[in-house]
Short mmCIF file of C-alpha atoms and ligand atoms in Angstrom, two decimals:
data_model
loop_
_atom_site.label_atom_id
_atom_site.label_comp_id
_atom_site.label_asym_id
_atom_site.label_seq_id
_atom_site.Cartn_x
_atom_site.Cartn_y
_atom_site.Cartn_z
CA MET A 79 -152.15 -34.28 47.94
CA ASN A 80 -151.28 -35.73 51.93
CA ASP A 81 -153.85 -37.85 53.82
CA ASN A 82 -154.77 -34.44 55.88
CA THR A 83 -156.46 -32.29 53.22
CA ALA A 84 -159.76 -32.31 53.18
CA ILE A 85 -160.85 -33.39 49.49
CA GLY A 86 -163.48 -31.36 47.79
CA SER A 87 -164.53 -29.43 50.73
CA THR A 88 -161.25 -27.19 50.87
CA ILE A 89 -162.75 -23.98 49.27
CA GLY A 90 -166.49 -23.99 50.48
CA THR A 91 -165.29 -24.03 54.25
CA THR A 92 -163.96 -20.89 54.86
CA LEU A 93 -162.94 -20.56 59.03
CA ASP A 94 -166.09 -18.31 59.73
CA ARG A 95 -168.54 -21.67 58.23
CA PHE A 96 -166.12 -24.06 60.24
CA ILE A 97 -166.59 -21.74 63.19
CA LYS A 98 -170.22 -21.73 62.92
CA ASN A 99 -170.65 -25.60 61.88
CA LYS A 100 -168.50 -26.58 65.09
CA GLN A 101 -170.42 -23.74 67.63
CA SER A 102 -173.73 -26.35 66.72
CA GLU A 103 -171.90 -28.83 67.72
CA PHE A 104 -172.07 -27.51 71.33
CA PRO A 105 -175.61 -27.14 72.28
CA PHE A 106 -174.64 -24.01 75.62
CA ALA A 107 -172.22 -22.68 73.03
CA THR A 108 -172.28 -18.71 73.59
CA GLY A 109 -170.63 -17.74 70.71
CA GLU A 110 -167.93 -15.59 72.66
CA LEU A 111 -165.10 -18.67 71.60
CA SER A 112 -166.45 -18.44 67.69
CA GLN A 113 -165.91 -14.56 68.22
CA LEU A 114 -162.92 -14.50 69.37
CA LEU A 115 -161.22 -17.18 66.98
CA ARG A 116 -162.69 -14.67 64.79
CA ASP A 117 -161.30 -11.57 66.40
CA ILE A 118 -157.55 -13.80 65.93
CA ALA A 119 -157.68 -14.66 62.38
CA LEU A 120 -158.14 -11.00 61.99
CA ALA A 121 -155.69 -9.75 63.81
CA GLY A 122 -153.41 -12.42 61.84
CA LYS A 123 -154.97 -10.81 57.85
CA ILE A 124 -154.02 -7.61 59.57
CA ILE A 125 -150.18 -8.70 61.05
CA ASN A 126 -149.96 -10.73 57.50
CA LEU A 127 -149.98 -7.41 55.46
CA GLU A 128 -148.43 -6.14 57.39
CA ILE A 129 -145.39 -8.99 57.17
CA SER A 130 -145.65 -9.40 53.66
CA LYS A 131 -144.55 -5.71 52.58
CA SER A 132 -142.49 -5.26 55.35
CA GLY A 133 -139.30 -4.79 53.34
CA LEU A 134 -141.18 -1.75 51.60
CA LEU A 135 -142.20 -0.08 54.70
CA ASP A 136 -139.93 1.08 57.37
CA ILE A 137 -141.24 -1.76 59.72
CA ALA A 138 -137.80 -3.50 59.18
CA GLY A 139 -134.83 -3.16 62.74
CA ALA A 140 -135.23 -2.82 66.28
CA TYR A 141 -137.76 -0.61 67.82
CA GLY A 142 -135.93 1.06 70.73
CA THR A 143 -136.74 -0.74 73.88
CA THR A 144 -136.65 -4.54 75.60
CA ASN A 145 -139.56 -6.23 76.84
CA ILE A 146 -139.05 -8.01 80.70
CA GLN A 147 -136.50 -10.62 79.75
CA GLY A 148 -134.28 -8.03 78.11
CA GLU A 149 -134.03 -8.61 74.65
CA ALA A 150 -134.49 -6.11 71.95
CA GLN A 151 -138.33 -5.56 70.44
CA GLN A 152 -137.96 -5.66 66.81
CA LYS A 153 -140.90 -2.96 65.21
CA LEU A 154 -142.78 -5.96 63.76
CA ASP A 155 -142.93 -7.11 67.69
CA VAL A 156 -144.91 -4.63 68.71
CA ILE A 157 -146.72 -3.80 65.14
CA ALA A 158 -148.14 -7.35 66.31
CA ASN A 159 -148.65 -6.51 70.03
CA VAL A 160 -150.54 -3.16 68.95
CA ARG A 161 -152.40 -5.12 66.06
CA PHE A 162 -153.18 -7.89 68.70
CA ILE A 163 -154.70 -6.11 71.47
CA ARG A 164 -156.73 -3.44 69.56
CA ALA A 165 -158.03 -6.48 67.24
CA LEU A 166 -158.86 -8.52 70.88
CA LYS A 167 -160.30 -4.78 72.47
CA ASN A 168 -163.00 -4.83 70.02
CA GLY A 169 -163.52 -8.06 69.68
CA GLY A 170 -165.37 -7.91 72.97
CA GLU A 171 -164.85 -11.43 74.01
CA VAL A 172 -161.64 -10.96 76.39
CA CYS A 173 -160.84 -10.05 79.67
CA ALA A 174 -156.83 -10.11 79.86
CA ILE A 175 -154.53 -10.80 78.03
CA VAL A 176 -150.68 -11.93 78.45
CA SER A 177 -148.43 -10.63 76.11
CA GLU A 178 -144.29 -11.32 75.40
CA GLU A 179 -143.95 -7.69 74.60
CA ASP A 180 -145.62 -6.65 77.93
CA ASP A 181 -144.48 -7.33 81.16
CA GLU A 182 -147.77 -7.08 83.33
CA ILE A 183 -150.75 -8.36 82.58
CA VAL A 184 -153.20 -6.01 80.22
CA GLU A 185 -156.67 -5.77 81.48
CA ILE A 186 -159.31 -5.24 78.94
CA ASN A 187 -162.67 -6.02 79.53
CA VAL A 188 -163.48 -7.28 83.39
CA ASP A 189 -167.10 -8.07 81.65
CA SER A 190 -165.53 -10.73 79.57
CA ASN A 191 -164.94 -14.36 80.09
CA TYR A 192 -161.83 -15.10 78.54
CA VAL A 193 -158.41 -14.63 79.19
CA VAL A 194 -155.44 -14.98 76.16
CA ALA A 195 -152.01 -15.56 76.37
CA MET A 196 -149.72 -14.89 72.92
CA ASP A 197 -146.71 -14.35 71.43
CA PRO A 198 -147.54 -11.19 68.71
CA LEU A 199 -144.25 -12.45 66.45
CA ASP A 200 -142.54 -15.85 66.95
CA GLY A 201 -139.23 -15.71 65.58
CA SER A 202 -138.44 -12.14 65.32
CA SER A 203 -134.78 -12.85 65.07
CA ASN A 204 -135.97 -14.34 61.74
CA ILE A 205 -138.16 -10.78 60.51
CA ASP A 206 -135.99 -9.05 58.85
CA VAL A 207 -134.69 -12.21 56.64
CA ASN A 208 -137.99 -13.06 54.22
CA VAL A 209 -137.90 -16.28 56.57
CA SER A 210 -141.29 -17.66 58.20
CA ILE A 211 -141.94 -16.52 61.18
CA GLY A 212 -145.38 -16.87 63.52
CA THR A 213 -148.23 -15.25 65.95
CA ILE A 214 -149.54 -18.10 68.67
CA PHE A 215 -151.90 -18.00 71.32
CA SER A 216 -153.63 -19.89 73.98
CA ILE A 217 -156.94 -19.49 75.21
CA TYR A 218 -158.68 -19.83 78.97
CA ARG A 219 -161.78 -19.41 79.81
CA ARG A 220 -161.33 -16.69 83.38
CA ILE A 221 -161.76 -18.42 86.95
CA SER A 222 -162.53 -15.06 88.61
CA PRO A 223 -165.91 -13.67 88.81
CA VAL A 224 -167.11 -11.92 85.61
CA GLY A 225 -166.99 -7.78 86.62
CA THR A 226 -163.57 -8.26 89.25
CA HIS A 227 -160.60 -7.45 88.16
CA VAL A 228 -158.31 -10.24 86.91
CA THR A 229 -155.71 -11.99 89.00
CA LYS A 230 -153.03 -13.96 89.11
CA GLU A 231 -155.16 -17.17 88.82
CA ASP A 232 -156.75 -16.27 85.75
CA VAL A 233 -153.43 -16.12 84.24
CA LEU A 234 -152.39 -18.45 85.64
CA GLN A 235 -152.93 -21.69 84.38
CA LYS A 236 -152.11 -25.03 83.11
CA GLY A 237 -151.75 -26.04 79.72
CA ASP A 238 -154.52 -28.18 80.12
CA GLN A 239 -156.79 -25.93 81.32
CA GLN A 240 -156.53 -24.30 77.48
CA VAL A 241 -159.42 -24.67 75.73
CA ALA A 242 -158.26 -23.60 72.43
CA ALA A 243 -154.68 -22.69 71.32
CA GLY A 244 -152.61 -22.30 67.67
CA TYR A 245 -150.68 -20.83 65.78
CA ILE A 246 -150.39 -18.56 62.61
CA LEU A 247 -147.58 -18.82 60.18
CA TYR A 248 -146.62 -16.61 57.76
CA GLY A 249 -145.07 -18.51 55.49
CA SER A 250 -144.70 -19.26 51.66
CA SER A 251 -148.23 -19.14 52.44
CA THR A 252 -150.43 -18.06 55.14
CA MET A 253 -152.14 -20.39 58.22
CA LEU A 254 -153.91 -20.44 60.94
CA VAL A 255 -154.21 -23.66 62.68
CA TYR A 256 -155.82 -24.35 66.27
CA THR A 257 -157.18 -26.70 68.14
CA THR A 258 -160.38 -26.76 70.80
CA GLY A 259 -159.62 -29.76 72.23
CA HIS A 260 -161.35 -31.63 69.01
CA GLY A 261 -158.58 -32.24 66.55
CA VAL A 262 -156.00 -30.06 65.16
CA ASN A 263 -157.38 -28.77 61.65
CA GLY A 264 -155.52 -25.55 59.61
CA PHE A 265 -156.43 -23.02 57.11
CA THR A 266 -154.53 -21.52 54.37
CA HIS A 267 -155.47 -17.97 53.48
CA GLU A 268 -156.52 -16.87 50.13
CA PRO A 269 -156.00 -13.59 49.00
CA SER A 270 -158.13 -12.81 46.69
CA LEU A 271 -160.73 -13.83 49.25
CA GLY A 272 -159.39 -12.57 51.39
CA GLU A 273 -159.95 -16.20 54.12
CA PHE A 274 -159.05 -18.21 55.93
CA VAL A 275 -159.96 -21.66 54.13
CA LEU A 276 -159.93 -24.40 55.43
CA SER A 277 -156.97 -26.58 53.93
CA HIS A 278 -155.74 -29.72 56.39
CA SER A 279 -158.55 -31.71 58.09
CA ASP A 280 -157.99 -33.10 61.05
CA ILE A 281 -154.14 -33.19 61.10
CA LYS A 282 -152.28 -36.09 62.50
CA SER A 283 -148.68 -35.82 63.61
CA PRO A 284 -146.69 -38.87 62.43
CA GLN A 285 -145.77 -41.32 65.40
CA ASP A 286 -142.19 -41.32 64.87
CA GLY A 287 -139.92 -39.61 61.99
CA ASN A 288 -135.66 -38.21 60.77
CA ILE A 289 -135.68 -34.60 61.42
CA TYR A 290 -133.87 -33.18 64.79
CA SER A 291 -134.32 -29.27 65.32
CA ILE A 292 -132.30 -27.99 68.33
CA ASN A 293 -129.60 -24.35 67.53
CA GLU A 294 -126.86 -26.84 67.62
CA GLY A 295 -124.35 -24.16 67.86
CA SER A 296 -125.18 -24.40 71.58
CA TYR A 297 -123.46 -27.54 71.76
CA TYR A 298 -120.83 -27.00 74.24
CA SER A 299 -123.53 -25.99 76.49
CA PHE A 300 -125.70 -28.52 76.71
CA GLU A 301 -126.02 -31.16 78.60
CA PRO A 302 -125.03 -34.51 78.33
CA GLY A 303 -127.95 -36.29 77.48
CA VAL A 304 -128.57 -33.83 74.85
CA ARG A 305 -125.49 -34.20 73.21
CA LYS A 306 -125.38 -38.11 73.42
CA TYR A 307 -129.73 -37.61 71.87
CA ILE A 308 -127.62 -35.10 68.91
CA GLU A 309 -125.10 -37.79 68.44
CA TYR A 310 -128.33 -40.54 68.25
CA CYS A 311 -129.63 -38.46 65.51
CA LYS A 312 -126.20 -38.24 63.48
CA GLU A 313 -125.35 -41.82 63.73
CA GLN A 314 -128.75 -42.35 62.95
CA ARG A 315 -128.82 -40.20 59.38
CA TYR A 316 -131.50 -38.11 60.00
CA SER A 317 -132.23 -34.27 59.25
CA ALA A 318 -130.97 -31.76 60.81
CA ARG A 319 -133.67 -28.73 60.19
CA TYR A 320 -133.59 -25.47 61.74
CA ILE A 321 -135.47 -22.65 61.14
CA GLY A 322 -135.15 -20.38 63.97
CA SER A 323 -138.92 -19.75 64.27
CA LEU A 324 -139.74 -22.07 67.50
CA VAL A 325 -143.95 -21.93 64.55
CA SER A 326 -142.32 -22.43 62.02
CA ASP A 327 -139.97 -25.58 63.11
CA PHE A 328 -142.82 -27.23 64.77
CA HIS A 329 -145.63 -26.98 61.80
CA ARG A 330 -142.87 -28.79 59.59
CA ASN A 331 -141.70 -31.68 62.46
CA MET A 332 -145.44 -31.87 63.37
CA PHE A 333 -146.67 -33.01 59.28
CA LYS A 334 -143.46 -34.07 58.50
CA GLY A 335 -142.41 -36.28 61.96
CA GLY A 336 -139.85 -34.71 63.77
CA ILE A 337 -138.82 -33.27 66.72
CA TYR A 338 -137.77 -29.94 68.34
CA ILE A 339 -135.86 -29.14 71.22
CA TYR A 340 -134.63 -26.40 73.08
CA PRO A 341 -132.78 -27.57 76.16
CA ARG A 342 -131.96 -25.62 78.93
CA THR A 343 -128.09 -23.73 78.20
CA ASP A 344 -125.51 -22.13 80.09
CA GLN A 345 -126.94 -19.12 79.14
CA ALA A 346 -130.67 -20.36 79.75
CA LEU A 347 -130.91 -21.56 82.42
CA ASN A 348 -134.58 -22.53 82.34
CA GLY A 349 -134.01 -23.10 79.14
CA LYS A 350 -135.42 -20.01 76.66
CA LEU A 351 -139.02 -20.97 76.09
CA ARG A 352 -141.74 -19.07 77.47
CA LEU A 353 -144.34 -21.73 79.40
CA VAL A 354 -147.68 -19.65 79.06
CA TYR A 355 -147.34 -18.03 75.92
CA GLU A 356 -145.59 -20.32 73.53
CA CYS A 357 -145.09 -23.78 74.89
CA ASN A 358 -148.67 -24.68 76.52
CA ALA A 359 -150.56 -23.43 72.97
CA LEU A 360 -147.88 -25.80 71.10
CA ALA A 361 -148.32 -28.75 73.30
CA PHE A 362 -152.08 -28.80 72.65
CA ILE A 363 -151.43 -28.51 69.24
CA ALA A 364 -149.04 -31.91 69.50
CA GLU A 365 -151.18 -33.46 71.93
CA GLN A 366 -154.42 -32.91 70.03
CA SER A 367 -152.44 -34.19 67.12
CA GLY A 368 -151.16 -37.10 68.17
CA GLY A 369 -147.77 -35.60 68.90
CA MET A 370 -145.69 -35.50 72.60
CA ALA A 371 -144.65 -32.15 74.05
CA THR A 372 -142.59 -32.45 77.50
CA ASP A 373 -139.84 -30.47 79.09
CA GLY A 374 -137.56 -33.04 79.22
CA GLU A 375 -139.62 -35.06 81.92
CA ARG A 376 -143.57 -33.28 82.75
CA ARG A 377 -145.39 -33.01 80.24
CA ILE A 378 -145.52 -29.35 79.23
CA MET A 379 -148.64 -28.80 79.56
CA GLU A 380 -149.19 -30.39 83.62
CA ILE A 381 -146.80 -27.28 84.69
CA ASP A 382 -147.95 -25.61 87.19
CA PRO A 383 -146.57 -21.51 86.00
CA LEU A 384 -146.00 -19.61 87.96
CA GLU A 385 -144.63 -16.45 86.49
CA LEU A 386 -145.40 -14.86 83.59
CA HIS A 387 -141.99 -14.62 81.54
CA GLN A 388 -141.38 -17.97 83.40
CA ARG A 389 -139.48 -20.21 80.64
CA THR A 390 -139.16 -23.87 80.04
CA GLN A 391 -137.11 -26.57 78.61
CA LEU A 392 -138.65 -28.17 75.34
CA PHE A 393 -139.24 -31.72 74.07
CA ILE A 394 -141.84 -31.63 71.31
CA GLY A 395 -143.08 -33.84 67.78
CA SER A 396 -143.11 -37.07 67.20
CA PRO A 397 -144.72 -39.60 70.04
CA THR A 398 -141.23 -42.00 69.85
CA MET A 399 -138.77 -39.63 69.01
CA VAL A 400 -139.79 -37.41 71.86
CA GLN A 401 -139.81 -40.80 74.11
CA LYS A 402 -135.90 -41.99 72.53
CA ALA A 403 -134.87 -38.74 73.79
CA GLN A 404 -136.31 -38.35 76.93
CA SER A 405 -134.26 -41.61 77.34
CA PHE A 406 -130.40 -40.12 77.16
CA LEU A 407 -131.06 -37.80 79.76
O1 FBP B 789 -131.34 -18.55 68.40
P1 FBP B 789 -132.28 -19.36 69.19
O2 FBP B 789 -131.26 -19.47 70.70
O3 FBP B 789 -131.61 -20.34 68.70
O4 FBP B 789 -133.87 -19.41 69.62
C1 FBP B 789 -134.82 -19.63 68.62
C2 FBP B 789 -135.62 -19.67 69.21
O5 FBP B 789 -136.11 -18.36 69.94
C3 FBP B 789 -137.08 -18.26 69.22
O6 FBP B 789 -137.07 -16.96 68.66
C4 FBP B 789 -137.66 -17.21 70.60
O7 FBP B 789 -139.44 -16.37 70.32
P2 FBP B 789 -139.59 -15.04 69.75
O8 FBP B 789 -138.83 -14.69 68.38
O9 FBP B 789 -141.15 -14.81 70.46
O10 FBP B 789 -138.85 -14.50 71.11
C5 FBP B 789 -138.02 -18.71 68.67
O11 FBP B 789 -139.40 -18.73 67.85
C6 FBP B 789 -137.04 -20.04 67.98
O12 FBP B 789 -137.60 -21.13 67.93
MG1 MG B 790 -141.27 -16.90 70.23
MG1 MG B 791 -142.24 -13.42 70.24
#
């Protein structure tokens, strides 16, 4: 058992109980955010079921459509998107959703308070080959008055405005990891109970590490500084680990100590990953666990989003490694 494990309270503390306990710490809490977190967990359980038997079902392969980024949508991308939107709609706490799989803002309920930005299925290239994948989510409080139509201002908020963020990792076990700005906690799905149960409390990322995660296949399209850092990692005899699912690479490095980098390339001049529904959420988790997340210069969470599907470079992980990488740029 590592020091991130809540000794002796694991089984007893379901996500539901944990949320209830946390809510009581905030006298003015209305329960809306708590309910929204429960709705996200519910959608995660449903998608987890589909993913766990995806090989048996006719849900492998491409859906036949492309999203606004020109990427072929996988069937599970679309299914996950539909499941999340339905669960959030039924939950009633969400006024709008920004999703990787929808070109525009999806307005849900103008009488609700919260905006959700999400990557319903992260690691799409790994869906059909049984490699771990995830879901990423950010939660903001709307700015415009309740009862009015949602505006771009409501959904294009800086990462520093997040009230909660997290991810669900569908791996050898399924985990929900999230923060509300008071530390990071991890819950493992207990299939026989059908519950997420606290398994990793107050997660702390090692300050330094020896794992680097970058797609070296694009080495010759990286800028000289990034190439020099890769050479440095090799000289240090660091381990190269790259799953190709951002959530999975981030999760491993958060526990073991490491850095994940997706820099700009000649194909992706602003990097590949999306600020609003991939990078902001993981940056919040990283910072809350003692890690660091930048675009090579600025904190990810202080970048002003201008577009829904805006891309950014990402340097994320153990602070000593992120600072070292930046020193080469
Ligand atoms: O194949 P590449 O260029 O290394 O990109 C892999 C990266 O792209 C992503 O798959 C992008 O996310 P989506 O799968 O949600 O589109 C990340 O999960 C992953 O880290
Ligand atoms: Mg993604
Ligand atoms: Mg995706």
